[in-house]
Coordinates of C-alpha atoms in Angstrom, one line a residue:
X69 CA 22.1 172.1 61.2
X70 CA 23.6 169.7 63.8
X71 CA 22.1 171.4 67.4
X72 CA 21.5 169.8 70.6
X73 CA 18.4 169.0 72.0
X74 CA 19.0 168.4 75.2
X75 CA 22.2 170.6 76.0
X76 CA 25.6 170.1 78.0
X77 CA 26.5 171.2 81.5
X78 CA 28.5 173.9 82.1
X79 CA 30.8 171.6 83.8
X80 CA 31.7 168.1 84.7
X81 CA 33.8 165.7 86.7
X82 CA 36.3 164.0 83.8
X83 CA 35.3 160.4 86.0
X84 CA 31.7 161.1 84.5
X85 CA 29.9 161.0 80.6
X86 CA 28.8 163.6 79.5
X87 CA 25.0 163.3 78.5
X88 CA 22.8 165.1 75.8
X89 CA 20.8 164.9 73.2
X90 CA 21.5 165.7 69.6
X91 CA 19.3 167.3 67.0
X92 CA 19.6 167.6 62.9
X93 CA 16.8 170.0 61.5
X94 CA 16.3 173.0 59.2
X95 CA 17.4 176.2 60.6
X96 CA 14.0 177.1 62.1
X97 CA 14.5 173.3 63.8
X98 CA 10.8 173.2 62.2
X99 CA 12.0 169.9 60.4
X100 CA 14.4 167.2 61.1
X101 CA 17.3 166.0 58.6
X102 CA 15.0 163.6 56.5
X103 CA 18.4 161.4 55.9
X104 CA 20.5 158.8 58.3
X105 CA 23.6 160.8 58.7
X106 CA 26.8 159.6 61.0
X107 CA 28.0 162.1 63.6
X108 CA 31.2 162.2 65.2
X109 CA 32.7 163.5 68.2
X110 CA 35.8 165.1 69.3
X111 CA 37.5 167.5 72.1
X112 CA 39.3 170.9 71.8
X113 CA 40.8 173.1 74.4
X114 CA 39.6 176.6 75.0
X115 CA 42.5 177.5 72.8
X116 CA 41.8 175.3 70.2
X117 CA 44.1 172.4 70.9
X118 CA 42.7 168.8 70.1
X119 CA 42.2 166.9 72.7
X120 CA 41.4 163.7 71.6
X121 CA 40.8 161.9 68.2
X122 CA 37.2 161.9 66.3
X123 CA 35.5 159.1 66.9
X124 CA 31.9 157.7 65.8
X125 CA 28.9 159.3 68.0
X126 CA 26.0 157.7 66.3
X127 CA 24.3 157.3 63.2
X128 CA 21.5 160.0 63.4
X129 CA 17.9 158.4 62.6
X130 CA 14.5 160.2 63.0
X131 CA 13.0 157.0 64.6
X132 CA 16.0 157.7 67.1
X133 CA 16.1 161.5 67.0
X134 CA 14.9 162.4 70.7
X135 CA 17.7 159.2 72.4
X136 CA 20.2 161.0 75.1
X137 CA 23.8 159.9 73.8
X138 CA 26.7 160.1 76.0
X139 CA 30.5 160.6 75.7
X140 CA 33.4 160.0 78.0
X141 CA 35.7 163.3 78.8
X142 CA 38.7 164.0 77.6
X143 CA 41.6 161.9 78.7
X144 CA 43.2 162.7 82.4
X145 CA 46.5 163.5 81.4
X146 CA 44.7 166.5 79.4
X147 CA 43.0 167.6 82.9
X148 CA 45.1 170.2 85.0
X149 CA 44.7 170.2 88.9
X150 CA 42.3 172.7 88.6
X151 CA 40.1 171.3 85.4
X152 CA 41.0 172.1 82.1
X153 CA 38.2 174.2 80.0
X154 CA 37.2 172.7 76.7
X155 CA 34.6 172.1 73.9
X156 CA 32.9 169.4 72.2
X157 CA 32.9 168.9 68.8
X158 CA 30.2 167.5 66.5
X159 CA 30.6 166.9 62.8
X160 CA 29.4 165.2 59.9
X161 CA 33.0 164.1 59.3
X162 CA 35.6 162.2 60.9
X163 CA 38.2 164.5 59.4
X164 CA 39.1 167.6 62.1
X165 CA 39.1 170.4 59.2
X166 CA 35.4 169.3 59.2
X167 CA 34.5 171.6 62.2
X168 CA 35.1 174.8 60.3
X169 CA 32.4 175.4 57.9
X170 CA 34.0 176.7 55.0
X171 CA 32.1 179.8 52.7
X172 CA 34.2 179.7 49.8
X173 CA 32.9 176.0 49.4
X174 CA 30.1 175.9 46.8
X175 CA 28.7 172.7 48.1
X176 CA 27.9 174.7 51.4
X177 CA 24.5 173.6 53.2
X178 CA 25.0 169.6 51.1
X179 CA 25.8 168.1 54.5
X180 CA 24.7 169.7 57.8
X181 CA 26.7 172.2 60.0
X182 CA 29.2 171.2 62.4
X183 CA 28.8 173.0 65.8
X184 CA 30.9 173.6 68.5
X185 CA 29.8 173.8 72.4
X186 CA 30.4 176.4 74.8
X187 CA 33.7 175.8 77.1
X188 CA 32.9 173.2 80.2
X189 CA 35.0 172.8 82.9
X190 CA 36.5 169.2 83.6
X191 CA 37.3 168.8 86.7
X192 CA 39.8 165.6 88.2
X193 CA 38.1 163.2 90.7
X194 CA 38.6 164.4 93.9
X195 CA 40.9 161.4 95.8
X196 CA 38.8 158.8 97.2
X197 CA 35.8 159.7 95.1
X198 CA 34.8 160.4 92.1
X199 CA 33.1 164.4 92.3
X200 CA 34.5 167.5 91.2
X201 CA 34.2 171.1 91.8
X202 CA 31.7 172.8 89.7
X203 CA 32.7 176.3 88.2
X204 CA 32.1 179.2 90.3
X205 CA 28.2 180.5 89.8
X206 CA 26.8 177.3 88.3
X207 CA 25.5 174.0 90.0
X208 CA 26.0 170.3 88.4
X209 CA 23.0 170.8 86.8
X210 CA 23.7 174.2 84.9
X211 CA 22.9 173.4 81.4
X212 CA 25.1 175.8 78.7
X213 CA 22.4 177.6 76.6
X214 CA 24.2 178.4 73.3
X215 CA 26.5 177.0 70.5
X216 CA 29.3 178.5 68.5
X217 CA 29.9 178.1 64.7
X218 CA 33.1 178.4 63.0
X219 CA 33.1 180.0 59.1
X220 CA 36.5 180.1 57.0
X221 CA 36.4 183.3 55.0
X222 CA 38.8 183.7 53.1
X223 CA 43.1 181.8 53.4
X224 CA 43.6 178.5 54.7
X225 CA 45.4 179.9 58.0
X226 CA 43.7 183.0 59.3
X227 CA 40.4 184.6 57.9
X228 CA 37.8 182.7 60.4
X229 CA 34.8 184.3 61.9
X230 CA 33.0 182.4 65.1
X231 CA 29.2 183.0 65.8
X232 CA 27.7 182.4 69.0
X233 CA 24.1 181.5 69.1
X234 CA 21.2 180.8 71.2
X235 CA 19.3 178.2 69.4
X236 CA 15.6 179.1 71.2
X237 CA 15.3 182.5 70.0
X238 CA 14.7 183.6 66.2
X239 CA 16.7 186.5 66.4
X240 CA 19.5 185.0 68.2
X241 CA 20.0 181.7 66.1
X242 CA 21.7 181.6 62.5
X243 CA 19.2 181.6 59.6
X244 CA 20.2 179.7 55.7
X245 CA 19.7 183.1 54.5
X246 CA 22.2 184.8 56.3
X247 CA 24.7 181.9 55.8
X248 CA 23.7 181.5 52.0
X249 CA 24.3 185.2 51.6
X250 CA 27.8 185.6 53.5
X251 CA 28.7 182.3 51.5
X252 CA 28.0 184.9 48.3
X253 CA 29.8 187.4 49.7
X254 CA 32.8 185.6 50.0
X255 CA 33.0 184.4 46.7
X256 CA 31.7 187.8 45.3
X257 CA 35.2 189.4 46.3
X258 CA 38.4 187.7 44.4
X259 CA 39.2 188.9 41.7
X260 CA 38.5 185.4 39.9
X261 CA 35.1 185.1 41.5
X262 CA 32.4 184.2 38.7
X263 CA 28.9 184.9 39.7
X264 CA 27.1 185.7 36.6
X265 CA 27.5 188.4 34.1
X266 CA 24.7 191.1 35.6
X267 CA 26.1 194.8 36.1
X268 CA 24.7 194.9 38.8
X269 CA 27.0 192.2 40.6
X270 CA 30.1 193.5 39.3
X271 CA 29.4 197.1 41.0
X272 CA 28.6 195.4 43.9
X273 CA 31.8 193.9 43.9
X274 CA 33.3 197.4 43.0
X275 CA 32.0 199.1 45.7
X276 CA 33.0 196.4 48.2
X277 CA 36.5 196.2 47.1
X278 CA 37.6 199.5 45.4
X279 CA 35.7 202.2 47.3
X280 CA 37.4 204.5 49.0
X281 CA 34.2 205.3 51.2
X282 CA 31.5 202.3 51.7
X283 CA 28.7 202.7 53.8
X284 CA 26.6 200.1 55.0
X285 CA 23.3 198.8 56.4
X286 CA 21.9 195.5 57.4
X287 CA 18.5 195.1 58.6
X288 CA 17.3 192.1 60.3
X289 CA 20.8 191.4 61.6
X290 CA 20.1 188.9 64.6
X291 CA 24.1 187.1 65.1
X292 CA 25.6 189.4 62.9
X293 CA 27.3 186.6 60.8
X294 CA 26.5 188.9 57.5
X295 CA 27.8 192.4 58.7
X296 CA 30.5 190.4 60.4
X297 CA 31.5 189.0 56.8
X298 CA 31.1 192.7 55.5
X299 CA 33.6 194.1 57.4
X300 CA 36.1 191.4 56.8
X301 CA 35.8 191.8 53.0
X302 CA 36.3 195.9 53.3
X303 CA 39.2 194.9 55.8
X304 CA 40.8 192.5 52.7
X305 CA 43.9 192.9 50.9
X306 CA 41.9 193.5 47.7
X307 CA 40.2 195.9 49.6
X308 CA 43.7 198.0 49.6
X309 CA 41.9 201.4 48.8
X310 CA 40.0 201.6 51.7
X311 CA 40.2 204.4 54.3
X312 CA 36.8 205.0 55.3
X313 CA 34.0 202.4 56.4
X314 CA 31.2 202.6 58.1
X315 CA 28.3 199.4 58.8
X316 CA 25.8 199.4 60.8
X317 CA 24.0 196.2 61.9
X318 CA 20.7 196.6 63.1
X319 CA 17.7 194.7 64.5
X320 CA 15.6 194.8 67.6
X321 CA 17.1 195.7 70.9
X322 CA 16.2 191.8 72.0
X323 CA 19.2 191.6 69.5
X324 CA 21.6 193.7 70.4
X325 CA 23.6 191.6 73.5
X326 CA 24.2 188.5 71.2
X327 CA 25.2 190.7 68.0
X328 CA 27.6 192.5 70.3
X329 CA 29.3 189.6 71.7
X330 CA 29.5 188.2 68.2
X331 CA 31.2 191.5 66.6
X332 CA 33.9 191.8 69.2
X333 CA 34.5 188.5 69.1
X334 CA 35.7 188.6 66.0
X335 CA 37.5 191.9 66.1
X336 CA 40.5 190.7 64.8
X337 CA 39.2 190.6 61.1
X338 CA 38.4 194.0 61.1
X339 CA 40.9 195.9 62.9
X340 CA 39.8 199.1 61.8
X341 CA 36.4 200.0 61.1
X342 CA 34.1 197.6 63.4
X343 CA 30.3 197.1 62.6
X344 CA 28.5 199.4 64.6
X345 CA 25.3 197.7 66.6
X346 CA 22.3 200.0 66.6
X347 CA 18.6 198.6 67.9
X348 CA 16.1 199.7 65.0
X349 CA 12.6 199.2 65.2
X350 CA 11.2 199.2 61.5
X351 CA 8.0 200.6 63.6
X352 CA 9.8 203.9 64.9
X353 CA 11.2 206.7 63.4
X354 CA 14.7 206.0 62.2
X355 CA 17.2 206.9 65.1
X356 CA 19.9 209.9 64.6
X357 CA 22.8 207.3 64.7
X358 CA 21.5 206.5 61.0
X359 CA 20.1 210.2 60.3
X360 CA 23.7 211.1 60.5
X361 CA 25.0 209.2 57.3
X362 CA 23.0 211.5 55.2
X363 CA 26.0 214.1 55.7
X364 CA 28.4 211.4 54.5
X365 CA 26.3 210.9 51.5
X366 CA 24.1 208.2 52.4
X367 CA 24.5 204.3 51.9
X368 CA 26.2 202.8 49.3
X369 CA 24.6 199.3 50.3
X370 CA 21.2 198.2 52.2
X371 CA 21.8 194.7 53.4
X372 CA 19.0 192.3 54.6
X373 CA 18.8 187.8 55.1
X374 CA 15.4 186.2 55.9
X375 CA 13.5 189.5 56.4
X376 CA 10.0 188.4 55.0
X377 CA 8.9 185.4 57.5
X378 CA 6.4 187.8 58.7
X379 CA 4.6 189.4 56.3
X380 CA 2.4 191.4 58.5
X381 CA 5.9 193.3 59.1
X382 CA 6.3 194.2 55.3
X383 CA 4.7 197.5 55.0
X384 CA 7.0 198.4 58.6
X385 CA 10.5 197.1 56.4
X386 CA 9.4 199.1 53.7
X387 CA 8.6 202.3 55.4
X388 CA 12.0 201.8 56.9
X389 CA 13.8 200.9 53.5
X390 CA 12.3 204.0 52.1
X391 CA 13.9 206.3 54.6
X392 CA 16.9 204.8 54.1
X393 CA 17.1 205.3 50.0
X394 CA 15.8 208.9 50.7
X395 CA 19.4 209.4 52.8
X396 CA 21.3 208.9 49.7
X397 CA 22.6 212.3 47.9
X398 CA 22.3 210.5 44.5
X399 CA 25.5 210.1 43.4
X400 CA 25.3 208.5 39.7
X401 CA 27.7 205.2 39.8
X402 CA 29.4 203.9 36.6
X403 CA 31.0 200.2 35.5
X404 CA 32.2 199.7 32.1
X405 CA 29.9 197.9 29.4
X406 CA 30.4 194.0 29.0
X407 CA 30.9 194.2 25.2
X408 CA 31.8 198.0 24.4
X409 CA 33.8 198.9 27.6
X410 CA 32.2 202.0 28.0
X411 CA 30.6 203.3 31.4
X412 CA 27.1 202.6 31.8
X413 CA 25.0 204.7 34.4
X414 CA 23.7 201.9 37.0
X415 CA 20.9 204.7 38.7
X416 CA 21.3 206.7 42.3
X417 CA 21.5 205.8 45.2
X418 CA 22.1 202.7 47.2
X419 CA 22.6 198.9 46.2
X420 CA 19.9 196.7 48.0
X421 CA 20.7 192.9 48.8
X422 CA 18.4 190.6 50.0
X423 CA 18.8 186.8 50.7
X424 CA 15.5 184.9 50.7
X425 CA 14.5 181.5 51.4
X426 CA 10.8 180.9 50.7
X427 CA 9.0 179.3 53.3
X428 CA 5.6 180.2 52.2
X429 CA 4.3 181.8 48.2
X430 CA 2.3 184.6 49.9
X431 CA 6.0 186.2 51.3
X432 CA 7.1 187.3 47.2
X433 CA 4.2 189.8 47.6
X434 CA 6.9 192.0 48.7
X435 CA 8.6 192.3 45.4
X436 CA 5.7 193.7 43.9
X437 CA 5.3 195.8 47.2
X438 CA 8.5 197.1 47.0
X439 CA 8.5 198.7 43.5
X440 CA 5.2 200.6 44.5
X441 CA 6.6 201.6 47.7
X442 CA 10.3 202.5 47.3
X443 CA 10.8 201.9 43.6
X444 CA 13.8 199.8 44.0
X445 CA 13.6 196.5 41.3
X446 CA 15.2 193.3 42.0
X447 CA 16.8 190.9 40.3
X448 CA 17.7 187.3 41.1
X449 CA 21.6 187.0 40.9
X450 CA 22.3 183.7 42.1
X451 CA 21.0 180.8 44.4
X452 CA 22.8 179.4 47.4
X453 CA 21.8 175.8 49.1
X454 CA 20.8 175.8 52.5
X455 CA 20.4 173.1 54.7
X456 CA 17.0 171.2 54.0
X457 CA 14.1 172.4 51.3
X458 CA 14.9 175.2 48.5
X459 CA 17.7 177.0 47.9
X460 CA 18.6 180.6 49.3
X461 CA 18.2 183.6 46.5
X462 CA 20.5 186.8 46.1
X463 CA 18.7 189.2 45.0
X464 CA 19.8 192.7 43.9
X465 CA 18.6 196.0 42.3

């Protein structure tokens, strides 16, 4: 993941560089990029309007990973009397299509994730001198606290989801999981999507993208990226049957002002059922919000991405996941047979989908700790690189 270490201001007189530090790490930024990778630079409007061409930053180094790096501001003729807002790109490629990060792609998580600043005013030099005016509420040395990350989901021209995040703060920052899993997602939908032979996957897909009703939980949600991608998929062409909805993303009220911003944000790909944000403590009683989708026959699906970093929290998720199953009226689901064609009787209840990156053995304890606790089995239905170490795992039972 390209991040920055030392971060931008919020704004900055275009006479002036722009100064900060940029990082490549792991997710957790636990681990820098072990490779020399080149990084480039360009500017976009607020709008999304280039503003200048990409250009070379630096080729990024460990031995040189903590060096402040500066860049010039866009050109004057881009500034307006009153500043022009804008945002800086960084990318492993010189080539501008680089700055979306594109799910469909297979080869997701080979090179790291371009990242996009907050908008910073650009003031003009005052005559005479060379100062600006800073935005209203900040001082010359407000420094801009979170990134934004662009995904293509789905059509060359429209289908784009944005995620803001704060990059100090586990539950505000994008995990590989969650991006490994909505990178799944994606390709799960079309039609034409191959991702293994399993049952299981295919009435995943079928529930996804035929349903009528679909009900939906993800726990652990932090940005929102995967509930965000959810909703988009039920909001698809191939998703013409649609007419009822409903996901909730969930995760600790520390969450729940990030996720928010995130879902509106992108509001636009799902025009008509939202995800709902709800805090849920895997410690507490499960709030009447989620109670109430027992009278609309429970969940068809039980989402959850890089849930088992803490496995003193295990016996907490699976309390939790165990209430959730037992909202489910049972309804027996059926796909046809892969040689005879004829329906096969998948079980009751919901679909659970975890992503999982290991970052330490003693975490698959809570396979084992799942089939005595909640019964639910899980298989392995496809891997997903992330950025740095092993892959991401879809699993699904």
């Amino acid at each position: 993941y390209i991040s920055f270490l030392r971060t931008r201001p919020h704004s900055s007189s275009q006479s002036s560089p722009i100064l900060f530090t940029p990082q490549m790490s792991n997710d957790l930024r636990t681990e820098p990029c072990p490779a020399s990778v080149d990084l480039f630079y360009w500017w976009i409007s607020n709008t999304l309007v280039r503003l200048s061409e990409p250009a070379k930053l630096t080729t990024w180094r460990q031995e040189n990973a903590y060096k402040p790096l500066q860049v010039q501001p866009p050109p004057e003729n881009f500034i307006a009397v009153d500043g022009v807002d804008c945002c800086l790109i960084l990318s492993p490629s010189s080539t501008v299509t680089s700055s979306v990060i594109d799910l469909r792609d297979p080869k997701i998580g080979k090179m790291p994730l371009p990242i996009r600043s907050l908008p910073m005013r650009i003031i003009p030099p005052r005559k005479g001198g060379s100062g600006g005016v800073p935005i209203k509420g900040t001082t010359p040395t407000t420094k801009q606290e979170a990134i934004t990350r662009t995904f293509r989901l789905f059509g060359d021209d429209g289908g784009a989801a944005t995620s803001k995040t704060i990059s100090f703060d586990l539950d505000k920052k994008l995990w590989d999981s969650g991006i490994g899993l909505s990178a799944w997602l994606v390709r799960l939908l079309p039609a034409s999507g191959d991702l293994g032979p399993e049952i299981v996957v295919r009435e995943l897909r079928e529930r996804l993208a035929l349903r009528e009703e679909c009900h939906i939980i993800e726990l652990g949600a932090g940005t929102g990226i995967v509930s965000i991608v959810l909703a988009a998929l039920r909001s698809t062409d191939l998703a013409s049957a649609v007419h009822d909805t409903c996901i909730l993303s969930t995760d600790l009220p520390s969450s729940m002002e990030l996720m928010s911003y995130n879902i509106h944000a992108n509001s636009t790909l799902y025009p008509h059922f939202p995800p709902t944000v709800l805090p849920l403590d895997w410690d507490q009683e499960l709030p009447e919000s989620v109670l109430n989708i027992r009278e609309r026959g429970g969940f068809d699906l039980i989402a959850m991405a890089d849930v088992t970093y803490n496995t003193s929290s295990f016996p907490a998720l699976l309390r939790t996941l165990s209430s959730l199953l037992a909202l489910s009226d049972h309804r027996r689901q059926c796909v046809a047979g892969p040689d005879t064609h004829e329906p096969i009787a998948l079980g009751n209840g919901p679909l659970v989908l975890l992503a999982y990156k290991e970052r330490d053995p003693g975490e698959r304890q809570l396979w084992d700790m799942m089939v005595r606790e909640t019964g639910v089995v899980l298989e392995c239905v496809g891997k997903q690189a992330g950025a740095g170490g092993l892959p991401v795992e879809i699993w699904l039972g």
